Short mmCIF file of C-alpha atoms in Angstrom, two decimals:
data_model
loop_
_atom_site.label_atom_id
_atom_site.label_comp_id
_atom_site.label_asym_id
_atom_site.label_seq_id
_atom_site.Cartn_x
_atom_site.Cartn_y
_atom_site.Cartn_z
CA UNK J 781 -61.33 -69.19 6.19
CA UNK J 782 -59.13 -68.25 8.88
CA UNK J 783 -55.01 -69.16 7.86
CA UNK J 784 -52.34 -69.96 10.53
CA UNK J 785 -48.80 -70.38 10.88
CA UNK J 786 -47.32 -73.36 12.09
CA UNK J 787 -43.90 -73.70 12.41
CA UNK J 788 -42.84 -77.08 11.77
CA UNK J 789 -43.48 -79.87 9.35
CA UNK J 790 -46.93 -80.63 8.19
CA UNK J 791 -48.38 -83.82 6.90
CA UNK J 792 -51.90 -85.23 6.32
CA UNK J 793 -53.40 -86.81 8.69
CA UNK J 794 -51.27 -85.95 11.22
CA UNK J 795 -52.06 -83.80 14.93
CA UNK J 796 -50.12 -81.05 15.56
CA UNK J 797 -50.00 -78.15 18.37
CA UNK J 798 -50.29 -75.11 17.10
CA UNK J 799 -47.49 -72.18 18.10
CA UNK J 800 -48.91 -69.81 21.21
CA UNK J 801 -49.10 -67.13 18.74
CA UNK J 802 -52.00 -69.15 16.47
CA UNK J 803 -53.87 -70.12 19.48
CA UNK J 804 -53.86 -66.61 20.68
CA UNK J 805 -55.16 -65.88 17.14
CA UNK J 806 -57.93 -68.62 17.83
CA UNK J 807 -59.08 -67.07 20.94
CA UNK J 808 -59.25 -63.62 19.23
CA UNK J 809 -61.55 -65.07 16.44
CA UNK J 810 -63.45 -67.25 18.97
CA UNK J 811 -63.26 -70.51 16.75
CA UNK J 812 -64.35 -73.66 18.28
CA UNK J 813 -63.74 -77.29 18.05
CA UNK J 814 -64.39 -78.98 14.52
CA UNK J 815 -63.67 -75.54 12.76
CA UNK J 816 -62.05 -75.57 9.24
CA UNK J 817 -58.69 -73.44 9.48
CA UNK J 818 -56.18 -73.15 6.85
CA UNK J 819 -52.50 -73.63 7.66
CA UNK J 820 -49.37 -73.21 5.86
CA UNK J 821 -45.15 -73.53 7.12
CA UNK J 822 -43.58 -71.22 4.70
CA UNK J 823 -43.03 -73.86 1.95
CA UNK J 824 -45.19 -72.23 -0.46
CA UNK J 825 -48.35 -74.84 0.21
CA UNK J 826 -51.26 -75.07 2.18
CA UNK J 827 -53.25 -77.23 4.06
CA UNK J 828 -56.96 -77.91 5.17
CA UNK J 829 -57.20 -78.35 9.29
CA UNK J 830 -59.59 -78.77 11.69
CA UNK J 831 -59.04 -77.66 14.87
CA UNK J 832 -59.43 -80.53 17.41
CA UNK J 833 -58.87 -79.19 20.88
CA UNK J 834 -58.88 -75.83 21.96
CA UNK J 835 -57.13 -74.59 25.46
CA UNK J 836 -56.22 -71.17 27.30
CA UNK J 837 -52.87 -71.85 25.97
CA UNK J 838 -52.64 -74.35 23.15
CA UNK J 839 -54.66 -75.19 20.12
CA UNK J 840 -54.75 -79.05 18.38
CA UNK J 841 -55.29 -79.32 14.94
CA UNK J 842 -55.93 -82.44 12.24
CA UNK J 843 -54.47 -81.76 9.03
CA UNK J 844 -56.57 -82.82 5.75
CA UNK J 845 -55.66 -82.20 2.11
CA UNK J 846 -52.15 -80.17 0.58
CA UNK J 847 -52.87 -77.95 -2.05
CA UNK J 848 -49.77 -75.98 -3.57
CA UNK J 849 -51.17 -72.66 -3.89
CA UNK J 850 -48.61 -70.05 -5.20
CA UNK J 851 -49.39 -66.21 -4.59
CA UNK J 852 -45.82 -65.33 -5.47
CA UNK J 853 -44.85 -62.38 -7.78
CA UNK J 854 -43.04 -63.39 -10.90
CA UNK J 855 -40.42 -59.88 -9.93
CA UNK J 856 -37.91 -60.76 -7.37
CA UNK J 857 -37.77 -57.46 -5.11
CA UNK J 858 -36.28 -56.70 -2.17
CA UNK J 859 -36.21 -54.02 0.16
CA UNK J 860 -33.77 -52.30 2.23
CA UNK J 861 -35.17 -49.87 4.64
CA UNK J 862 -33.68 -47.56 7.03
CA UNK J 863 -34.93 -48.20 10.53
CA UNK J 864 -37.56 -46.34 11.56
CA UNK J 865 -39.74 -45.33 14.64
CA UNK J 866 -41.38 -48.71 16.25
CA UNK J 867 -44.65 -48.26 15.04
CA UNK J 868 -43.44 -47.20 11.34
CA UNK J 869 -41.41 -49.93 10.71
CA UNK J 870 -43.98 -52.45 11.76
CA UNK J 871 -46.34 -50.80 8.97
CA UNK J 872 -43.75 -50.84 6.26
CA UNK J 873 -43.23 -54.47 7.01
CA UNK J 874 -46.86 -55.48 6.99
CA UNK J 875 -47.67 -53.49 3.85
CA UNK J 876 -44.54 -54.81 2.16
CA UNK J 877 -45.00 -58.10 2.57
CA UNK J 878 -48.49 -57.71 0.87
CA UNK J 879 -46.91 -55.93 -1.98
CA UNK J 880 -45.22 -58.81 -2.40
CA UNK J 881 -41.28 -58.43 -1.21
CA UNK J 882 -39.43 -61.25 -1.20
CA UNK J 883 -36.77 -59.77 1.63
CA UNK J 884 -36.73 -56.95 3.46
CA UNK J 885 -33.33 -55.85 5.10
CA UNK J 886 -33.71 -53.17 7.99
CA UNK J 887 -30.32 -50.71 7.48
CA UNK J 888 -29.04 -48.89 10.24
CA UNK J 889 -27.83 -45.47 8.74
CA UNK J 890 -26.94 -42.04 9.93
CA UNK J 891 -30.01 -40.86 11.03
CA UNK J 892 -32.17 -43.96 12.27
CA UNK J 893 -34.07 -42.47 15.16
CA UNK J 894 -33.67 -46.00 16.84
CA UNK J 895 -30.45 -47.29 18.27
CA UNK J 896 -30.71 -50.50 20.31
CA UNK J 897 -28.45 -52.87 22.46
CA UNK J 898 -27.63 -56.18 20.73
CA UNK J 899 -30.13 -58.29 23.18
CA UNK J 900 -33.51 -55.28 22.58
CA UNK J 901 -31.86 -55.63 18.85
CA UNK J 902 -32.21 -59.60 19.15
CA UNK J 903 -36.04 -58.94 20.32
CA UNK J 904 -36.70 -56.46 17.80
CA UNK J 905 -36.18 -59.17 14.97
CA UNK J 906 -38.11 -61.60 16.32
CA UNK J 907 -40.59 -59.26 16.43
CA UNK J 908 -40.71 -58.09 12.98
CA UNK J 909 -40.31 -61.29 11.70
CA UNK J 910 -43.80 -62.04 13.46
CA UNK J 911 -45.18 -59.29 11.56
CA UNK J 912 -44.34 -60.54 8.49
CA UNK J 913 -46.18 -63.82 9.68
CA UNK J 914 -49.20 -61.79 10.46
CA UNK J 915 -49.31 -60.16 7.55
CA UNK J 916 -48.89 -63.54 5.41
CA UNK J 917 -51.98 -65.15 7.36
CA UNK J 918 -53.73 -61.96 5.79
CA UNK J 919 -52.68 -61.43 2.26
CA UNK J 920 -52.45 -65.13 1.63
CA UNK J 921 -48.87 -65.64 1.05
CA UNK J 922 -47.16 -69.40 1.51
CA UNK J 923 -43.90 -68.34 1.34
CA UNK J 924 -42.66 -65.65 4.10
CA UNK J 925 -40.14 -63.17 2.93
CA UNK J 926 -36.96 -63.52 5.47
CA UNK J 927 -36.13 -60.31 7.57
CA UNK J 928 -32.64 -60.06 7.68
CA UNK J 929 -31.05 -58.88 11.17
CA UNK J 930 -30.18 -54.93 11.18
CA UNK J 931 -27.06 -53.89 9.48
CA UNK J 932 -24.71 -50.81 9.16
CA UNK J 933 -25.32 -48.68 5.57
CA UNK J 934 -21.77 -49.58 4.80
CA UNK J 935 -22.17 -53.44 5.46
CA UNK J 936 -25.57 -53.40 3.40
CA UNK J 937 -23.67 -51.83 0.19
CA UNK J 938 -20.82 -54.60 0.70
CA UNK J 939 -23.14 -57.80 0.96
CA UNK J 940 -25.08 -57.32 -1.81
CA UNK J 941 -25.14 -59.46 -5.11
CA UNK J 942 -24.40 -58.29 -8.17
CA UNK J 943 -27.48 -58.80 -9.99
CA UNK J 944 -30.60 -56.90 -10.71
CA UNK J 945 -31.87 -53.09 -10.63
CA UNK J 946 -30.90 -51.00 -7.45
CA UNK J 947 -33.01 -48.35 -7.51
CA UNK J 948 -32.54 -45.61 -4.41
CA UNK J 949 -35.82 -43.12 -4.08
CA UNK J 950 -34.79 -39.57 -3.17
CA UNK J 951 -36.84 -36.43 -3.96
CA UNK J 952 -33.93 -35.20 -6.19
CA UNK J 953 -33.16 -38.18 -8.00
CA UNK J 954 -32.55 -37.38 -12.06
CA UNK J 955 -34.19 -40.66 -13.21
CA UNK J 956 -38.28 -42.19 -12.78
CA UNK J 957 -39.27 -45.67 -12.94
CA UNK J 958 -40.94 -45.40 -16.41
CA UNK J 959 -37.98 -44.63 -17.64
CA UNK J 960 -35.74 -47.87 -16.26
CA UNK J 961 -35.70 -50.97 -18.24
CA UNK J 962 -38.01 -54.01 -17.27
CA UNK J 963 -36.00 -55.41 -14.59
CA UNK J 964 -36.07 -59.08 -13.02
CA UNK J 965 -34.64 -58.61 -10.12
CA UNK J 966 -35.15 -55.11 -7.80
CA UNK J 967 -33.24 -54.27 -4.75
CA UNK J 968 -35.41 -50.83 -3.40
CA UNK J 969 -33.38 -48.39 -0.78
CA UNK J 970 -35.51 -46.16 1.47
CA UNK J 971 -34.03 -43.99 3.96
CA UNK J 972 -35.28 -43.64 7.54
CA UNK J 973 -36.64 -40.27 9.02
CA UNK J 974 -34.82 -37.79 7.80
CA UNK J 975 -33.68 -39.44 4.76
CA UNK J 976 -30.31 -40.56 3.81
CA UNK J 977 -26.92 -38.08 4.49
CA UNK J 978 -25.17 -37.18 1.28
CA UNK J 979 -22.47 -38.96 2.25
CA UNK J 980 -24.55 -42.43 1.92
CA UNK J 981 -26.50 -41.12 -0.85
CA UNK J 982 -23.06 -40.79 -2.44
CA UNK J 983 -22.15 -44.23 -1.27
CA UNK J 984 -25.41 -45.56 -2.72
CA UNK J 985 -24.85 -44.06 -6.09
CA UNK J 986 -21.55 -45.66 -6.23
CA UNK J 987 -22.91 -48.58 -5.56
CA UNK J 988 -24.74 -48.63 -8.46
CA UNK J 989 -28.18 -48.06 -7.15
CA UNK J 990 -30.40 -45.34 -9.59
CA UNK J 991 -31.76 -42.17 -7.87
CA UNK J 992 -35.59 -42.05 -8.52
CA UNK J 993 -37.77 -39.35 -8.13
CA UNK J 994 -41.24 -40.25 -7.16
CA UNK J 995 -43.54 -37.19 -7.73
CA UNK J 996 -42.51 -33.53 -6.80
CA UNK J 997 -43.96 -34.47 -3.34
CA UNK J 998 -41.42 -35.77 0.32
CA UNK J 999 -42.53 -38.97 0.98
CA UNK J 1000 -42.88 -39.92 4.88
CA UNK J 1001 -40.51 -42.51 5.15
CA UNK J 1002 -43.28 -45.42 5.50
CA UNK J 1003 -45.03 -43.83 2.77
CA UNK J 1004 -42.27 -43.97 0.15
CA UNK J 1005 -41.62 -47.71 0.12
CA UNK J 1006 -45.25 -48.43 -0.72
CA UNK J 1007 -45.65 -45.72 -2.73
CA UNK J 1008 -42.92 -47.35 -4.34
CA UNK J 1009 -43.68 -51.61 -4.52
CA UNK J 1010 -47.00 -50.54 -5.41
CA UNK J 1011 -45.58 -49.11 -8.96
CA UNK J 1012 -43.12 -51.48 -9.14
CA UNK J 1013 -45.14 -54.27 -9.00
CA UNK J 1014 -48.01 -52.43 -11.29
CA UNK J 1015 -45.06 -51.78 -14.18
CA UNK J 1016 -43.20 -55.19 -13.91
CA UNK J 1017 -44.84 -57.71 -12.17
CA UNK J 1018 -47.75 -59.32 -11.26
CA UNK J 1019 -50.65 -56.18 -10.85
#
């Protein structure tokens, strides 16, 4: 059944006008009036709709029954990714929020390709935080991991809490994940193209976050973080 996001409150019983970006959706999938839909707000339930009116430009829909379905991992991970090439990022977002990331923080380092002006920057977030909605709609997700606006390397290091594994992946790191203690909480560094200088891989290390080697193989830089959640997730939590 198709799933959409609606962002406001929703209630049974109650009509509500679904965001342009559903209604596009309807109009993609050609659904018609008296359809079943599925719709959820981010606050980890669901609910049964039915789509009552259907225009160019805005879609109606009656909500039935709540259910509180939770598709949550039981590890808390987060990842922090070095901006990347348009098209790149957008993947690692998708494919991370299916593997289950409960934050993903784009880092502007050293040698992210992409450098924008605060108002393209402003755009840019919106728009990968309506990737992240996409790709809950598909995987099935209720609760939608936040994407934090783009920070400096530096200004990533300094914000973050002190609990949990920090694990950094670099093709020379000394350690593997088999080898790190079951963690509850994983913060996951990728660099961008080009990978991290060694001036922020020192910074990183100092930081406290473990260099892990991830096959003898250079991992593309949209390859590595789901290379990586994929293992994660398989070793600690919910696969």
């Amino acid at each position: 059944m198709p799933r959409l996001y609606h962002d406001g409150p929703l209630s049974p019983g109650a009509t509500v006008e679904l965001p342009e970006r559903a209604a596009r959706h309807v109009q993609v999938l050609r659904l018609r009036v008296n359809d079943k839909v599925i719709l959820f707000n981010g606050d980890g339930s669901e609910w049964d709709a039915t789509l009552a009116q259907i225009g160019k430009r805005s879609v109606v829909a009656t909500i039935g029954r709540r259910s509180a379905v939770n598709r949550e991992t039981p590890l808390d991970v987060h990842l922090l990714q070095g901006v990347c090439a348009a098209d790149r990022m957008d993947l690692v977002l998708q494919k991370a929020t299916e593997l289950g990331v409960a934050s993903i923080q784009p880092v502007i380092t050293a040698r992210s390709i992409v450098r924008l002006s605060e108002e393209r920057q402003a755009r840019r977030h919106q728009h990968w935080q309506n990737v992240v909605i996409a790709a809950c709609e598909q995987c099935g997700r209720n609760t939608i991991p936040v994407v934090a606006p783009g920070l400096g390397f530096a200004e990533v290091l300094a914000a973050l809490p002190a609990a949990g594994e920090r694990i950094l992946l670099s093709p020379d790191g000394e350690h593997n994940l088999r080898g790190l203690p079951p963690p509850a909480h994983v913060r996951l560094l990728i660099g961008p193209e080009g990978g991290l200088t060694p001036e922020e891989r020192a910074m990183a290390v100092a930081a406290g976050f473990v260099p892990v080697r991830f096959g003898p193989r250079i991992l593309r830089t949209e390859t590595a973080p789901l290379a990586a959640l994929a293992a994660i997730q398989a070793l600690w939590g919910d696969c």
